[in-house]
XYZ file of C-alpha atoms in Angstrom:
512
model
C 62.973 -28.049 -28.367
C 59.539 -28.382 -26.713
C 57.688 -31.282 -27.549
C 54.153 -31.036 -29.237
C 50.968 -31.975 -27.011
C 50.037 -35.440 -27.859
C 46.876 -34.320 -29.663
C 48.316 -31.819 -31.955
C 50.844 -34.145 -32.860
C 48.534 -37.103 -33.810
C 47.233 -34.643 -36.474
C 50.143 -35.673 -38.638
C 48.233 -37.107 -41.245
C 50.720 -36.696 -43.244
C 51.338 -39.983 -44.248
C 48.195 -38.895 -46.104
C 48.241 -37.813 -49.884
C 48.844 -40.293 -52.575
C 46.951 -37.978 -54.615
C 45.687 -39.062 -57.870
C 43.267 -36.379 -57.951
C 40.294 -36.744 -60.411
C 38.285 -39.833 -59.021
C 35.205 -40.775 -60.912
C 32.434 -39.989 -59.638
C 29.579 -43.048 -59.125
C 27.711 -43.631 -62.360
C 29.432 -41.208 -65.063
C 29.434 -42.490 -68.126
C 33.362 -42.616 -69.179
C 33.971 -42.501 -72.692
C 36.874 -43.717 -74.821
C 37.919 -43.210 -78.340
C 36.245 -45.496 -80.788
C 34.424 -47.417 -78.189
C 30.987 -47.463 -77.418
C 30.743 -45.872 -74.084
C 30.896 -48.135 -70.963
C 28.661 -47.033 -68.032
C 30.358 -48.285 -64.318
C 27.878 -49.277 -61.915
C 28.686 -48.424 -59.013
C 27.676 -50.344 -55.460
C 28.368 -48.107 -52.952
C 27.312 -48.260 -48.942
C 24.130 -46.334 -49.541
C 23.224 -48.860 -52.502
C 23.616 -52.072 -51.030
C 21.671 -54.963 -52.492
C 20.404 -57.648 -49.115
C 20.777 -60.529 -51.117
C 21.979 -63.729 -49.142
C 24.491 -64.720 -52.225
C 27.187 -61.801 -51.603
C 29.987 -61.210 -50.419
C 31.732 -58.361 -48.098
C 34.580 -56.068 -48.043
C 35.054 -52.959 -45.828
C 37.474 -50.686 -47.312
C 39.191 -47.782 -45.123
C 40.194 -44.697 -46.009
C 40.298 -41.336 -45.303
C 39.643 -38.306 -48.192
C 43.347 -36.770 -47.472
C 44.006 -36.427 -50.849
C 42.222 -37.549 -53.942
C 43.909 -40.896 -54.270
C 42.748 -43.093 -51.386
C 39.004 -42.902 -52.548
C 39.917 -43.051 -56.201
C 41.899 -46.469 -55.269
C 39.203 -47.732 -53.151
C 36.137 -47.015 -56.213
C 38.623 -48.570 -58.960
C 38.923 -52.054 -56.555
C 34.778 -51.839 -56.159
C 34.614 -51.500 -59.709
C 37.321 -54.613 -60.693
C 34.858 -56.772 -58.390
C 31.970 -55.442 -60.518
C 34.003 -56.027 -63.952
C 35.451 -59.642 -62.375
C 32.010 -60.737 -61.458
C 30.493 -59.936 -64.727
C 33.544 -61.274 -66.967
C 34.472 -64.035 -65.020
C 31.486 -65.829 -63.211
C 32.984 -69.030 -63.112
C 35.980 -68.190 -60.606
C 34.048 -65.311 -59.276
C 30.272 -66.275 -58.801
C 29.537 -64.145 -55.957
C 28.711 -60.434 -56.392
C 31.279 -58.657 -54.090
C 29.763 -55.403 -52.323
C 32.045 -52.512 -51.457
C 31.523 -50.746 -48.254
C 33.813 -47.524 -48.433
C 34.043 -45.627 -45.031
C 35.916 -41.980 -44.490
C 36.756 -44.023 -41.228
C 38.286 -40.764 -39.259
C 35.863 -38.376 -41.354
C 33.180 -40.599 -40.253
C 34.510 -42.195 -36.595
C 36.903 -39.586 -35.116
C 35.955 -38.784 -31.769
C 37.071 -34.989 -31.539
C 39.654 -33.249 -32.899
C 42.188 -33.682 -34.400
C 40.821 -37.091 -35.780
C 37.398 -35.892 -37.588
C 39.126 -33.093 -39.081
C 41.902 -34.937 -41.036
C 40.818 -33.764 -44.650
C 40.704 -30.281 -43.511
C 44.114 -30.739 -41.887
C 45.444 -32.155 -44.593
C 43.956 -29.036 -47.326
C 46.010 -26.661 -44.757
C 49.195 -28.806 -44.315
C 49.345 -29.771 -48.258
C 49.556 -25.821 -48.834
C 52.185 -25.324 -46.464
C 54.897 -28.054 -46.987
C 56.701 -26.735 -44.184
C 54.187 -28.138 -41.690
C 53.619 -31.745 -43.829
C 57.628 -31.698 -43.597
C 57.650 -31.212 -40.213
C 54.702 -33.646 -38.712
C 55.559 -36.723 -41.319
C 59.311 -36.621 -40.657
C 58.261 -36.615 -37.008
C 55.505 -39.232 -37.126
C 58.130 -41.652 -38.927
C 60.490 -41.146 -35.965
C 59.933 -44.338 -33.332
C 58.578 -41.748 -30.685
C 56.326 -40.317 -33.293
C 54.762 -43.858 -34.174
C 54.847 -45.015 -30.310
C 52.596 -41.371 -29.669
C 50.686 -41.900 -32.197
C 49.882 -45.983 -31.643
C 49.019 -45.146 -28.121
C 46.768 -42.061 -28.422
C 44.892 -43.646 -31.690
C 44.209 -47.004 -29.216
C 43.507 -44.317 -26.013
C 40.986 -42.262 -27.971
C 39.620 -44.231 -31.151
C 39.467 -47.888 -30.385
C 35.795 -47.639 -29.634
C 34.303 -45.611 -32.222
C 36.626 -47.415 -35.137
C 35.146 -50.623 -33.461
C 31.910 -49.474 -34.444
C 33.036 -48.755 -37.888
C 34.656 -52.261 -38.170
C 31.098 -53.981 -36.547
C 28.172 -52.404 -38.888
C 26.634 -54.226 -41.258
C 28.407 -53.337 -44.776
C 25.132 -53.669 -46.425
C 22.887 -51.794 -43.636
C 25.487 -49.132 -42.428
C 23.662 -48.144 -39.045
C 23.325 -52.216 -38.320
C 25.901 -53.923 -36.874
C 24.293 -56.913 -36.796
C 26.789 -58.709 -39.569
C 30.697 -57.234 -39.969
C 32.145 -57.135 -43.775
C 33.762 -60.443 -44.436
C 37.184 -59.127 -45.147
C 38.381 -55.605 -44.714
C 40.873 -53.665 -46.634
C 43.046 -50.687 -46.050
C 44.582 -47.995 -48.616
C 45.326 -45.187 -46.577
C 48.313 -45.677 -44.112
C 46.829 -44.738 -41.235
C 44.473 -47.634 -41.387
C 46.482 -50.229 -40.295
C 47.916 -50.949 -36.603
C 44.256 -50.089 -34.689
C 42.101 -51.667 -36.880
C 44.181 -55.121 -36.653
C 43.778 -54.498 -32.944
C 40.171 -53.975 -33.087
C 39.651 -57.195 -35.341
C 42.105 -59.343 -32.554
C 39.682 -58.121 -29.934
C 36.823 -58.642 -32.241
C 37.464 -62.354 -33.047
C 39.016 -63.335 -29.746
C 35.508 -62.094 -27.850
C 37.325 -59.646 -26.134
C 40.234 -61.552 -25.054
C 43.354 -60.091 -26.917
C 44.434 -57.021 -28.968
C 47.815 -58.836 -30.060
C 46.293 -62.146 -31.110
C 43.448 -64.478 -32.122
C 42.210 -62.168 -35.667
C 40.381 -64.462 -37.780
C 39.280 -61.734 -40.185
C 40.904 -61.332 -43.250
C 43.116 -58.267 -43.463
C 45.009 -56.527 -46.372
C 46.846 -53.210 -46.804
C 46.848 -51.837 -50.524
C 49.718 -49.296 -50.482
C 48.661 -46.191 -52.138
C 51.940 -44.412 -52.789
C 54.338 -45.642 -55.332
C 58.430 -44.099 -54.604
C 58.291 -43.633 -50.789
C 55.796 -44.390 -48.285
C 55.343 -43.836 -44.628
C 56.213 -46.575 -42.349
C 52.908 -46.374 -40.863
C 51.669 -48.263 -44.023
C 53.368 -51.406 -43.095
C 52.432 -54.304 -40.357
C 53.325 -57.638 -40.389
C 50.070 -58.073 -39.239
C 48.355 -58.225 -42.372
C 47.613 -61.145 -44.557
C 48.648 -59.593 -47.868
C 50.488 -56.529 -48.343
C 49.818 -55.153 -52.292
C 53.111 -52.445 -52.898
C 53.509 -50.799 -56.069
C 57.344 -50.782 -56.902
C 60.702 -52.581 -55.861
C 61.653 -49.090 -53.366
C 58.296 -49.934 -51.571
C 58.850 -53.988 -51.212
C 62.159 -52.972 -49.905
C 60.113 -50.667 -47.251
C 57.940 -53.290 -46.035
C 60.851 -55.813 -45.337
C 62.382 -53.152 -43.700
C 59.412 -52.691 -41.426
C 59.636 -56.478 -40.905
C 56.239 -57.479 -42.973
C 57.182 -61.096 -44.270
C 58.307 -61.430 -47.648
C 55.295 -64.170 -48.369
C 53.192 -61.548 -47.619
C 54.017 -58.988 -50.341
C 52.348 -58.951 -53.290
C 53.772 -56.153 -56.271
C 51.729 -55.565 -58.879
C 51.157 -52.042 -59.542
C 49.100 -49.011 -58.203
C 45.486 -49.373 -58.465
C 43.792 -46.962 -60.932
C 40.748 -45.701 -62.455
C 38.812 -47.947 -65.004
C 39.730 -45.938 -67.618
C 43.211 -46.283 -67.514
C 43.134 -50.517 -67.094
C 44.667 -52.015 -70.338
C 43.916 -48.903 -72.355
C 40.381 -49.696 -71.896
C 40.351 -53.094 -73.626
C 37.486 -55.638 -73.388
C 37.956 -57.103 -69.923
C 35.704 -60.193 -71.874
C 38.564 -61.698 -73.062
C 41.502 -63.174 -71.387
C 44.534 -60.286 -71.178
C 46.955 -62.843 -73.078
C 44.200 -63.003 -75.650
C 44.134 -59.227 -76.772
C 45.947 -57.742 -79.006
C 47.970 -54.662 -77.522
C 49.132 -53.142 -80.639
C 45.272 -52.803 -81.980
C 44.232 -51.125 -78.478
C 46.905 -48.780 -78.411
C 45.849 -47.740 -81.948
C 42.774 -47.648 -81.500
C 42.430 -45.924 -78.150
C 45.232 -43.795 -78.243
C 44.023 -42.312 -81.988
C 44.802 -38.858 -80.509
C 42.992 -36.994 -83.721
C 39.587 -38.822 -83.052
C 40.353 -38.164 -79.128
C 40.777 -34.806 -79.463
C 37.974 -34.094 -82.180
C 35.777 -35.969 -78.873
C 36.650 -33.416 -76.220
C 36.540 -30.158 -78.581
C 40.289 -29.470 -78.979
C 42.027 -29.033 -82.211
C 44.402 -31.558 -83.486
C 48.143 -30.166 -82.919
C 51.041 -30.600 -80.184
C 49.131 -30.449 -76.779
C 50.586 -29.840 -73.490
C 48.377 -30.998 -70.495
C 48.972 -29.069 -66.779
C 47.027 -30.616 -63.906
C 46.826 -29.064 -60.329
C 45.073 -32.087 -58.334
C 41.744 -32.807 -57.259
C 42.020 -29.536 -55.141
C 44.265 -27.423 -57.554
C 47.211 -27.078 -55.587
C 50.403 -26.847 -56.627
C 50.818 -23.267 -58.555
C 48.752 -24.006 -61.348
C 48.430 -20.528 -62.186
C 52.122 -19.206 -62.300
C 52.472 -22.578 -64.554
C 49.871 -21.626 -66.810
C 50.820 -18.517 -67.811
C 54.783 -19.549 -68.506
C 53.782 -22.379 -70.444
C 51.067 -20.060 -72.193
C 53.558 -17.637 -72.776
C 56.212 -19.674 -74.212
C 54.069 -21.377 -76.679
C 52.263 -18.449 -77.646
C 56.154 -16.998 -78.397
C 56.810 -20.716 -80.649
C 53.743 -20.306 -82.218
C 54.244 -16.731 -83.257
C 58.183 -17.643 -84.735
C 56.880 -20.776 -86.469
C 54.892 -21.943 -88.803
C 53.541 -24.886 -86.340
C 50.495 -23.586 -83.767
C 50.788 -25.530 -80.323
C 47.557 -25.997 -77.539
C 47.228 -26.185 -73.754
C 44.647 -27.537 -71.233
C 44.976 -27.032 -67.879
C 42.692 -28.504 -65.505
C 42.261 -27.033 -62.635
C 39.892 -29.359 -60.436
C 38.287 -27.632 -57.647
C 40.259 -24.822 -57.826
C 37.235 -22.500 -59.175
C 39.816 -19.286 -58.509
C 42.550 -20.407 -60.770
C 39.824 -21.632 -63.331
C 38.420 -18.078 -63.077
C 41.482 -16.151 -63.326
C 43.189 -18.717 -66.428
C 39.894 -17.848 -68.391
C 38.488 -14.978 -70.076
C 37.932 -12.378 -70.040
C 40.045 -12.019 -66.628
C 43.281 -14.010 -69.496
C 43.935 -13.388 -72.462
C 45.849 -16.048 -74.073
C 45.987 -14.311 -77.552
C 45.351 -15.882 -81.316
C 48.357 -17.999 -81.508
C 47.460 -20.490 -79.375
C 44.808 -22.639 -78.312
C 43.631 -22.955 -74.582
C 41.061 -24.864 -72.969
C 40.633 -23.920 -69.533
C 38.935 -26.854 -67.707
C 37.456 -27.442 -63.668
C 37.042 -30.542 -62.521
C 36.654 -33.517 -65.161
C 35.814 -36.897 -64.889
C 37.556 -38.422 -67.977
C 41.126 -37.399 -66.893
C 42.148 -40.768 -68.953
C 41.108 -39.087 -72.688
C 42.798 -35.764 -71.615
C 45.717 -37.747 -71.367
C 45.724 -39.601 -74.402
C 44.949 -36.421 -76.203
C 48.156 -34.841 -74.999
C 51.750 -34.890 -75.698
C 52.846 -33.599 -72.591
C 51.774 -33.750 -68.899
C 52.766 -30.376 -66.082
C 51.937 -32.278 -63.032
C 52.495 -32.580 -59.096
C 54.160 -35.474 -58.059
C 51.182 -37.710 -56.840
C 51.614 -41.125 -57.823
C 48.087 -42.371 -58.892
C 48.874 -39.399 -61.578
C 51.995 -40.582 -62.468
C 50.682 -44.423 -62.684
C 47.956 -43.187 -65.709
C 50.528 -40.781 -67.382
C 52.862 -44.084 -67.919
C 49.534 -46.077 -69.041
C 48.810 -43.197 -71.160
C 52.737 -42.824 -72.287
C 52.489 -39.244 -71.683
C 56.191 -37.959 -71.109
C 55.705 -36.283 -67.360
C 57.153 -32.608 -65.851
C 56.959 -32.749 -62.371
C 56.009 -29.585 -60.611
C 56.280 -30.236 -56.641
C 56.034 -32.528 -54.727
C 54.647 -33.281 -51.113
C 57.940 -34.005 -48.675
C 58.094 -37.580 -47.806
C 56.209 -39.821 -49.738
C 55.715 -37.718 -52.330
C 59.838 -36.719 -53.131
C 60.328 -40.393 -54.054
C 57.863 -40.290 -57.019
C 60.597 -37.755 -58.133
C 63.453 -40.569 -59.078
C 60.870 -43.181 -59.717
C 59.900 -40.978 -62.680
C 63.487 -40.297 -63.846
C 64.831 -43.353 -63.527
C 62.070 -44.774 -65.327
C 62.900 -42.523 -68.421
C 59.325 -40.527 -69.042
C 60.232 -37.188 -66.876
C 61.831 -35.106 -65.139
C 61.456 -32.789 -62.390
C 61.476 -28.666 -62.754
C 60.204 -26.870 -59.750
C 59.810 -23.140 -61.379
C 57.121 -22.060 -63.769
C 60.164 -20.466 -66.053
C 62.269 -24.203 -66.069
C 59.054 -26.324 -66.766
C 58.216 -23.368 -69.854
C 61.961 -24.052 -70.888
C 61.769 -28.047 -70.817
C 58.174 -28.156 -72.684
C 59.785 -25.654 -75.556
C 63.178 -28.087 -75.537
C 60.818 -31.646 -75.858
C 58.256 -29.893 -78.555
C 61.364 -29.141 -80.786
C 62.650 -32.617 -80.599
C 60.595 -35.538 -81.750
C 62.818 -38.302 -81.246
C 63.332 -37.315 -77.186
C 59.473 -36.858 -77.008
C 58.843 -40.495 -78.747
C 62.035 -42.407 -76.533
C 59.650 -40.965 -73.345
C 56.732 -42.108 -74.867
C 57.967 -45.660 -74.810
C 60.016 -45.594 -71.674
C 56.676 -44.800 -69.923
C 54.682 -47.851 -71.488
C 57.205 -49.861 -70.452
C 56.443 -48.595 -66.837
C 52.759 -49.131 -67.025
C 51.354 -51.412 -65.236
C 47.884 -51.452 -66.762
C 46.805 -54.812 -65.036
C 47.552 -53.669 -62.113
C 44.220 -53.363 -60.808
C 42.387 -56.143 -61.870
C 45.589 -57.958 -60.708
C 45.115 -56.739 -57.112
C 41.554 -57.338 -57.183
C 41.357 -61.175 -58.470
C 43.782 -61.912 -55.632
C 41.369 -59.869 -52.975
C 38.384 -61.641 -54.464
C 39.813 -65.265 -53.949
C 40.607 -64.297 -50.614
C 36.727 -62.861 -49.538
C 35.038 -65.620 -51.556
C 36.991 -68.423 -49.538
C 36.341 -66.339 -46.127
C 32.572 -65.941 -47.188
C 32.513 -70.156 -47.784
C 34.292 -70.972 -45.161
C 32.095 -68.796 -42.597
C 29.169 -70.571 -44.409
C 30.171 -74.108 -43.962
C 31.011 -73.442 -40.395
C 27.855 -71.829 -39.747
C 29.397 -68.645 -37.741
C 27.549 -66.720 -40.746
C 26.020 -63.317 -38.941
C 21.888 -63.135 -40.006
C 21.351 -60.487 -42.614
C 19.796 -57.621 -41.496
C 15.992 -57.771 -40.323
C 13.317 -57.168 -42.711
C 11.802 -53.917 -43.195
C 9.237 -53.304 -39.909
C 10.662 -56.059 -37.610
C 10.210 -55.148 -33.943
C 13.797 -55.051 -32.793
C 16.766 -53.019 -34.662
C 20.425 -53.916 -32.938
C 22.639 -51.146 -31.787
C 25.972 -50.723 -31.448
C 27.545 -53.432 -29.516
C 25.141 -55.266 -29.576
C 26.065 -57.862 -32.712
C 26.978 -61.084 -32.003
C 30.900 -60.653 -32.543
């Protein structure tokens, strides 16, 4: 067998999609049933406030996948939430800097092209197969540790040195710095050693506080794991069992859940009041009021089944549609009970073309609402008795919170295939990989209530609806004790120059 050339093979991104596809964008408005709507501010990079009282985080990522970003805004907006609701432990505001670090830093190809990579790899599962099976082989994370040091030490070290409130600065570096893609770990812990040692040491002498939030939730590459870190946040028992099998200290691992959209935390409760304090019943009554949802996005109040392609529509939504579409049209037309699906089809603009009219025509039997990308993924999902899904696990994480029963359509080999038994142990799903076995398991689950309801509550029991204020309270003590500590020793970096000074810094030329 001949043995790939060293840059082809780095382009294994595969460790890549987590996938939980519909991020919010900055700003919208999300809406919930019979709440007044909440608006999330957002802080981004490009919205950076230069006030002296704040604190810094630099979060790394790469857009492989819906789920690394999505994961990344929810923690930005738990510091927002935290430092409104809780002042007292949490007076400083906390400001998110969220870099695309290969987008943004590669060098050359195949680094800068990642999320194109990815698109083309993701659609041919053969190739993800191939590269992530080969990058979790010790030659294949040896090849890949040495070229990613070789080539992209020195632009990631300008990355890891701008100034998280002035991006082209680098006259201050973030305070703490975050990873949730697994391909952010080993060089940037390098680059941070060299960083705080002056030069002296990759291996040693990080004073920088570093933490991995692990994105995937029933397998995960091993690239994901160093016992570098300072905290490692996993998801699940299978992935605390993965980082003590790459050797990351058991101190060191945190489990508390998958971070998620604000939507989704604690069915969208009043983060005023203490979690203890609310009552969980009265939210799930209230929220979950699938009539009132429903009435709230247009649809018409009867048995709803929900099919999802991703962010980027993979994953045969089409073939899904119309099997699903078919079958219920077929109920509907034998029965005295009518039936509705929504499929959402992200950025997939072709399938939303061809699954609408007049190109489909679904008949009178049934209602269909044929949606693109939405923002408010979280009220589809209470509205609906039954999720079509790929395996992605940020998905999976809000159909538990949601306790939508879950069909899982494919899955991405690797990380990906262990979201498979996660789900079916767990008791809310089950896996069908044809259009024709997922249109016979949604007819067999609509004609029994009692399986449908036994789901329901085997997939709240799963939630973990904390999970991301959870991570984020932990992340905040850390940052806030960096930020005093850097204070009181007086190694604070200046804050960038005011507007029209005479002298702007350049890379490498901050005082770390």
């Amino acid at each position: 067998m001949r043995v790939a050339k060293p840059a082809s093979a780095i382009a294994w991104l595969l460790s890549l999609s987590p996938a939980s596809p519909f991020q919010t964008s900055p700003g919208v408005v999300q809406r919930h049933a019979l709440r007044r709507p909440v608006t999330v501010k957002p802080i981004t990079s490009l919205s950076a406030t230069h006030d002296d009282e704040v604190a810094t985080i630099q979060i790394l990522m790469s857009d492989t996948g819906g789920g690394h970003r999505a994961s990344a805004n929810a923690l930005r907006d738990a510091f927002n939430v935290l430092h409104e609701t809780e002042p007292a432990r949490f007076p400083l505001q906390i400001h998110c800097d969220i870099v695309d670090i290969y987008t943004d830093y590669g060098p050359f190809f195949p680094y800068n092209q990642y999320v194109a990579l990815y698109k083309i790899m993701a659609e041919y599962s053969f190739l993800w197969k191939w590269f992530y099976e080969f990058g979790a082989t010790p030659f294949g994370l040896w090849l890949n540790a040495f070229m990613m040091e070789l080539t992209c030490f020195e632009p990631f070290q300008r990355c890891l040195t701008r100034n998280p409130l002035s991006i082209h600065e680098n006259d201050k570096r973030a305070d703490m710095v975050v990873s949730v893609h697994p391909l952010c770990q080993d060089l940037p812990l390098k680059i941070l050693n060299s960083l705080d040692s002056h030069g002296s040491s990759r291996e040693t002498g990080r004073e920088t506080p570093f933490v991995t939030v692990v994105t995937d939730l029933g397998g995960a590459h091993p690239t994901w794991f160093n016992d570098g870190v300072d905290k490692c946040f996993v998801p699940s028992d299978v992935l605390k069992n993965a980082a003590l099998d790459r050797n990351v200290k058991e101190n060191k691992i945190v489990q508390y859940g998958l971070p998620i959209r604000r939507g989704f935390w604690r069915f969208g409760a009043d983060f005023t009041v203490e979690p203890d304090e609310q009552n969980e019943e009265e939210e799930i009554e209230g929220v979950h009021h699938k009539p009132t949802i429903r009435a709230e996005l247009g649809l018409k109040d009867m048995p709803t089944v929900l099919i999802v392609g991703g962010g980027d529509g993979m994953g045969g939504i089409v073939a899904q549609a119309q099997a699903v579409g078919e079958r219920l049209q077929k109920l509907a037309s034998s029965s005295a009970t009518s039936y509705q699906m929504v499929v959402v089809c992200g950025n997939n603009k072709a399938a939303q073309s061809t699954l609408s009219p007049p190109q489909m025509n679904w008949g009178s039997d049934i209602e269909v609402s044929v949606q693109g990308f939405v923002n408010n993924m979280d009220e589809f999902m209470r509205a609906s008795d039954i999720l079509v899904t790929k395996a992605g696990p940020g998905t999976i994480a809000e159909a538990s919170i949601c306790g939508l029963p879950c069909i899982l359509s494919s899955f991405l080999p690797g990380q990906e295939e262990g979201n498979v038994p996660y789900v079916e142990e767990n008791r809310f799903g089950c896996f069908k990989g044809d259009p024709e076995g997922i249109a016979d398991t949604v007819e067999e689950w609509l004609a029994s209530g009692s399986t449908l309801e036994k789901m329901r509550d085997s997939a709240l029991t799963a939630a973990r609806p904390d999970a991301t204020l959870d991570i984020a309270r932990d992340l905040a003590d850390m940052v806030l004790a960096r930020n005093d500590e850097m204070k009181k020793s007086g190694k604070m970096a200046a804050m960038p120059p005011p507007p029209g000074a005479p002298k702007k810094l350049k890379y490498g030329q901050g005082p770390f």
